[in-house]
Amino acid sequence: MDIETIKTQIDSEIQNINSSQSLEEFRVKYLGRKGIIAQLTSTIPTLPQQERAAFGKQTNALKNKIVSLIDEKQRVITTEPIQSSAGLGDITLPGITQDLGRLHPITQVIDEICAIFNRMGFSVVEGPEIETEYNNFTGLNIPLEHPSRDVFDTFYLKLGHRSKKSTQHPTPNTQHLLLRSHTSPVQIRVMKSRKPPLAVVVPGRVYRPDAVDASHSFMFHQIEGFMVDENIRFSDLKGALELFAKAVFGKDIKMRFRPHFFPFTEPSAEVDISCFICKGKGCSVCGRKGWLEILGSGMIHPNVFKHVGYDSKKYTGFAFGLGIERIAMLKFGIDDIRLFFENDLRFLKQF
Ligand code: DAH
């Protein structure tokens, strides 16, 4: 066989090789002890003297070519996917990634707000979702006839004691249990168990028998905050809330305090921020008002101090309460509160 024929034969054979096993067979066929190169080399002494050197050179070049073809093929075979005979599929494919969980947007907002108040020296306290009527209402100076005490506005846990005809309480019993309708009862718990000075924020769930719609849910989250010491003034409330609002909504927002009524604070105010979407000009988010209501606040009522045994001549304090869902909806541009509680990953993964 002449060298040129062997070359073309090699070129076509190497193309069809796709396993280490057939590559090894190829190597033995050409480079083995009894292989074609060895055979060619062994014919050299039989050739006429003048042809030997040239033939030797050609044979050597052929051998080098085969060696490099084998090397190259070896690389291709080892980097190509390995088909496992055990039926594992292609074990060189990337693995199936484990989805990492993340914090719920409500949890993220709670953490952010608590961190802001932490930096101002507030500590975080939690209270139970099942409360006494006393802590939820009476201790907070909310009178018996207040509409929020109505069975249509609070989930009572033991209705057996009440007249079925009346929605009011014929026999108010401050030990009756209910699902807390706000986080304010934790004020009573903390103040009863500690002495001033204190600065506390209380995140948590609250419950109200509201019909569910885009802006109402029977369960939502609030953060309560309060500070009590000697000489705490309304300006301390303003300062703390302004720092908070600017940290959450941006340094450029303005704030306004609107006089309001809450039984547990006097004076009381609702706090608005200038709409950060339209910068106060009026848009669909702020209902063309230019302002967004974000929380209720005030100076703690002396009657509340009386209920917890604080001397209201010595101590003053401020308190505020805000709805987390509302803050989260404004912050993230969410227009339906129900989205928070449907556990739809397509929604949750966006935060
Ligand atoms: N508890 C009130 C509510 O649920 C919110 C609130 C308003 C809390 C004024 C406060 C406050 O501490 O001072 O609507």
XYZ file of C-alpha atoms and ligand atoms in Angstrom:
365
model
C 0.000 0.000 0.000
C 1.450 3.376 -0.890
C 1.630 6.209 1.581
C -0.863 8.480 -0.235
C -3.558 5.790 -0.156
C -2.939 5.249 3.525
C -3.325 9.015 4.154
C -6.774 9.197 2.553
C -7.808 6.037 4.359
C -6.760 7.564 7.692
C -8.655 10.779 7.036
C -11.915 8.990 6.404
C -11.480 6.522 9.264
C -10.747 9.159 11.903
C -13.932 11.020 11.041
C -16.088 8.070 12.004
C -14.462 7.546 15.350
C -16.558 8.752 18.317
C -15.561 6.597 21.256
C -12.355 5.955 23.166
C -12.677 2.305 22.303
C -12.703 2.797 18.518
C -9.931 5.362 18.838
C -7.798 2.765 20.624
C -8.514 0.256 17.847
C -7.430 2.892 15.320
C -4.228 3.538 17.268
C -3.347 -0.168 17.396
C -4.109 -0.561 13.686
C -1.637 2.154 12.704
C 0.805 2.610 15.553
C 0.739 -0.833 17.189
C 3.710 -3.189 17.182
C 2.341 -4.991 14.166
C 0.583 -1.905 12.863
C 0.784 -0.294 9.475
C 3.583 2.129 10.386
C 5.653 -0.731 11.770
C 5.024 -2.665 8.593
C 6.088 0.255 6.442
C 9.228 0.746 8.504
C 10.118 -2.906 8.193
C 10.112 -2.644 4.380
C 12.777 0.056 4.368
C 15.795 -2.330 4.244
C 14.264 -4.038 1.205
C 14.136 -0.817 -0.789
C 16.823 0.359 -3.201
C 19.433 2.376 -1.362
C 18.515 5.722 -2.955
C 14.823 5.495 -2.020
C 15.279 4.549 1.621
C 15.863 8.008 3.114
C 12.884 9.604 1.378
C 10.596 6.708 2.219
C 11.770 6.790 5.846
C 10.969 10.503 6.024
C 7.502 10.055 4.545
C 6.735 7.203 6.937
C 7.831 9.308 9.875
C 5.691 12.254 8.750
C 2.735 9.901 8.419
C 3.316 8.575 11.914
C 3.422 12.129 13.335
C 0.215 12.982 11.529
C -1.510 9.927 13.032
C -0.274 10.789 16.520
C -1.649 14.324 16.298
C -4.969 13.132 14.806
C -5.346 10.728 17.729
C -4.526 13.490 20.249
C -7.057 15.814 18.734
C -9.753 13.149 18.613
C -9.047 12.208 22.209
C -9.776 15.775 23.285
C -13.052 15.878 21.377
C -14.233 12.591 22.828
C -13.452 13.486 26.454
C -15.119 16.913 26.343
C -18.258 15.742 24.598
C -21.264 14.695 26.704
C -20.941 11.329 28.273
C -23.936 9.083 27.731
C -24.249 6.971 30.795
C -25.115 3.354 30.214
C -26.790 3.331 33.651
C -29.570 5.514 32.256
C -28.573 8.570 34.240
C -28.794 10.732 31.158
C -26.090 13.224 30.358
C -24.206 13.585 33.616
C -22.227 16.544 32.315
C -25.323 18.760 31.943
C -25.690 21.533 34.566
C -27.580 20.411 37.685
C -31.156 21.325 38.534
C -30.839 24.464 40.644
C -32.550 24.626 43.995
C -34.796 27.697 44.140
C -33.725 29.914 46.998
C -36.570 31.251 49.100
C -36.925 34.909 49.927
C -38.672 37.074 52.470
C -42.298 37.997 51.855
C -42.657 41.667 50.826
C -44.589 42.353 54.058
C -41.739 40.862 56.099
C -39.246 42.940 54.124
C -41.134 46.148 54.910
C -41.501 45.207 58.602
C -37.753 44.517 58.802
C -36.917 47.783 57.058
C -39.157 49.895 59.311
C -38.016 48.170 62.500
C -34.387 48.727 61.453
C -35.041 52.449 60.955
C -36.545 52.771 64.450
C -33.813 50.547 65.890
C -31.280 53.107 64.745
C -33.236 55.756 66.677
C -33.013 53.620 69.812
C -36.364 51.814 69.687
C -36.467 48.150 70.613
C -38.769 45.614 68.953
C -41.434 43.906 71.068
C -44.186 41.543 69.981
C -47.525 40.804 71.589
C -50.156 38.077 71.234
C -52.771 38.115 68.491
C -55.396 36.920 70.971
C -55.959 39.780 73.377
C -58.204 40.722 76.253
C -60.958 43.231 75.694
C -59.259 45.285 78.368
C -55.926 45.630 76.577
C -57.484 46.117 73.156
C -60.044 48.744 74.233
C -60.588 49.685 77.858
C -56.949 50.242 78.787
C -56.581 52.396 75.703
C -59.385 54.729 76.808
C -61.741 53.424 74.127
C -65.234 53.802 75.634
C -67.798 51.006 75.671
C -70.008 52.728 73.148
C -67.190 53.176 70.642
C -68.152 51.601 67.298
C -64.899 49.645 67.043
C -66.057 47.568 70.059
C -69.107 46.462 68.112
C -69.244 42.755 67.221
C -69.313 43.784 63.575
C -65.945 45.479 63.936
C -63.998 43.070 66.119
C -63.664 39.292 66.151
C -64.697 38.225 69.654
C -63.725 34.731 70.655
C -66.473 34.113 73.217
C -69.796 35.448 72.072
C -71.840 33.225 74.385
C -71.989 35.868 77.110
C -73.647 38.470 74.942
C -77.236 39.229 74.161
C -78.055 37.994 70.700
C -80.348 40.946 70.047
C -77.826 43.642 70.691
C -74.553 44.212 68.910
C -73.282 46.145 71.935
C -72.081 44.520 75.114
C -74.761 44.224 77.736
C -72.238 42.858 80.208
C -68.813 44.107 79.259
C -66.185 41.833 80.629
C -62.703 43.072 80.184
C -61.386 39.511 80.376
C -63.281 38.539 77.221
C -60.906 37.416 74.536
C -60.763 38.721 70.983
C -58.463 38.847 67.978
C -56.670 42.145 68.444
C -57.960 44.797 66.050
C -54.758 46.845 66.257
C -51.256 46.611 67.724
C -51.971 49.350 70.289
C -52.798 46.854 73.121
C -49.086 46.065 73.246
C -48.664 49.603 74.628
C -50.634 48.452 77.666
C -48.635 45.227 78.017
C -45.266 46.962 77.758
C -46.148 49.900 80.012
C -47.603 47.589 82.667
C -44.446 45.524 82.778
C -41.803 48.243 82.452
C -41.023 51.689 83.715
C -40.037 54.670 81.549
C -37.909 55.597 79.770
C -39.022 53.346 76.948
C -39.022 53.423 73.190
C -40.616 50.442 71.502
C -41.889 49.353 68.092
C -44.364 46.507 67.764
C -44.904 44.767 64.428
C -47.670 42.208 64.088
C -50.915 40.898 62.662
C -54.283 42.420 63.405
C -57.816 41.276 62.538
C -61.047 43.023 61.595
C -64.260 41.571 60.156
C -64.040 43.649 56.984
C -65.320 42.411 53.641
C -62.294 41.547 51.534
C -61.662 43.793 48.537
C -58.687 45.439 46.805
C -57.900 47.571 49.853
C -59.384 45.563 52.764
C -58.487 42.269 54.342
C -59.787 40.562 57.502
C -56.166 40.212 58.543
C -53.378 42.702 57.971
C -50.220 43.989 59.640
C -49.438 47.060 61.677
C -46.473 48.586 63.416
C -47.118 50.395 66.638
C -44.493 52.708 68.055
C -44.308 54.632 71.310
C -41.874 56.463 73.488
C -42.396 57.458 77.104
C -40.143 59.511 79.349
C -40.048 62.818 81.152
C -40.389 65.743 78.754
C -41.317 63.847 75.605
C -42.939 66.417 73.336
C -44.946 66.523 70.153
C -41.809 67.748 68.393
C -40.109 64.437 69.331
C -42.946 62.630 67.567
C -42.546 64.851 64.518
C -38.789 64.358 64.420
C -38.983 60.565 64.721
C -41.727 60.254 62.098
C -39.973 62.556 59.675
C -36.775 60.517 59.887
C -38.811 57.368 59.334
C -40.809 58.703 56.360
C -37.725 60.074 54.617
C -35.847 56.809 55.108
C -38.702 54.834 53.534
C -39.981 57.198 50.847
C -37.019 59.417 50.043
C -35.445 62.607 51.341
C -37.545 64.895 49.127
C -40.956 64.108 50.587
C -42.820 66.615 52.715
C -44.961 65.739 55.725
C -48.099 67.199 57.204
C -49.877 66.534 60.468
C -53.672 66.761 60.260
C -55.617 67.091 63.514
C -57.596 63.917 64.142
C -59.207 61.982 66.970
C -58.020 58.793 68.620
C -59.245 57.874 72.114
C -55.766 56.869 73.280
C -53.919 60.038 72.243
C -54.480 63.719 72.880
C -53.758 65.669 70.811
C -53.960 63.253 67.880
C -52.922 63.644 64.280
C -53.020 61.754 61.059
C -49.801 62.023 59.105
C -49.624 62.472 55.353
C -46.585 62.509 53.093
C -46.466 64.404 49.833
C -47.133 61.962 47.005
C -43.745 60.652 45.884
C -45.156 59.671 42.511
C -46.467 63.075 41.357
C -44.420 65.132 43.868
C -47.623 66.644 45.217
C -49.190 67.659 41.910
C -51.986 65.092 42.074
C -52.156 61.687 40.391
C -54.143 58.455 40.493
C -52.075 57.031 43.389
C -52.879 59.938 45.713
C -56.408 60.401 44.331
C -55.417 63.817 42.873
C -54.809 65.124 46.399
C -51.024 65.305 46.237
C -50.889 63.738 49.733
C -50.855 60.160 50.991
C -52.080 59.235 54.452
C -49.581 56.907 56.088
C -50.304 56.689 59.810
C -52.111 57.800 62.967
C -50.315 59.322 65.921
C -50.476 61.549 68.955
C -49.426 62.192 72.544
C -50.429 59.322 74.834
C -53.649 60.166 76.689
C -53.325 60.640 80.487
C -56.115 58.069 80.958
C -53.910 55.446 79.303
C -51.130 56.287 81.749
C -53.648 55.986 84.582
C -54.590 52.461 83.421
C -50.970 51.323 83.460
C -50.074 53.082 86.689
C -47.814 55.794 85.276
C -47.818 59.276 86.783
C -49.049 61.473 83.944
C -47.701 64.561 85.724
C -44.210 63.155 85.506
C -44.278 61.304 82.207
C -45.378 62.136 78.710
C -45.105 60.080 75.565
C -46.000 59.794 71.947
C -47.483 56.903 70.005
C -48.183 56.060 66.410
C -49.603 53.208 64.409
C -49.238 52.400 60.738
C -50.519 49.756 58.343
C -47.739 47.731 56.723
C -49.744 46.647 53.693
C -50.495 50.261 52.859
C -46.827 51.227 53.098
C -45.794 48.184 51.030
C -48.447 48.910 48.388
C -47.254 52.511 48.052
C -43.587 51.557 48.067
C -43.857 48.741 45.515
C -46.742 50.134 43.444
C -49.151 47.284 44.302
C -52.832 48.002 43.737
C -54.535 45.024 45.398
C -53.987 43.937 49.017
C -55.184 40.401 48.232
C -52.001 39.751 46.247
C -50.036 39.612 49.518
C -51.991 36.644 50.821
C -52.571 34.467 47.772
C -49.143 32.806 47.853
C -48.786 33.208 44.099
C -45.079 32.817 43.395
C -45.357 34.850 40.197
C -46.207 37.811 42.441
C -43.918 37.015 45.380
C -40.834 36.429 43.208
C -40.872 40.065 42.123
C -39.716 41.329 45.512
N -54.531 51.912 66.550
C -54.858 52.803 65.454
C -55.613 52.051 64.377
O -55.529 50.855 64.317
C -53.625 53.400 64.874
C -52.989 54.373 65.811
C -53.344 55.702 65.758
C -52.066 53.950 66.757
C -52.799 56.631 66.632
C -51.484 54.853 67.628
C -51.867 56.199 67.556
O -50.588 54.494 68.555
O -51.297 57.089 68.418
O -56.237 52.651 63.568
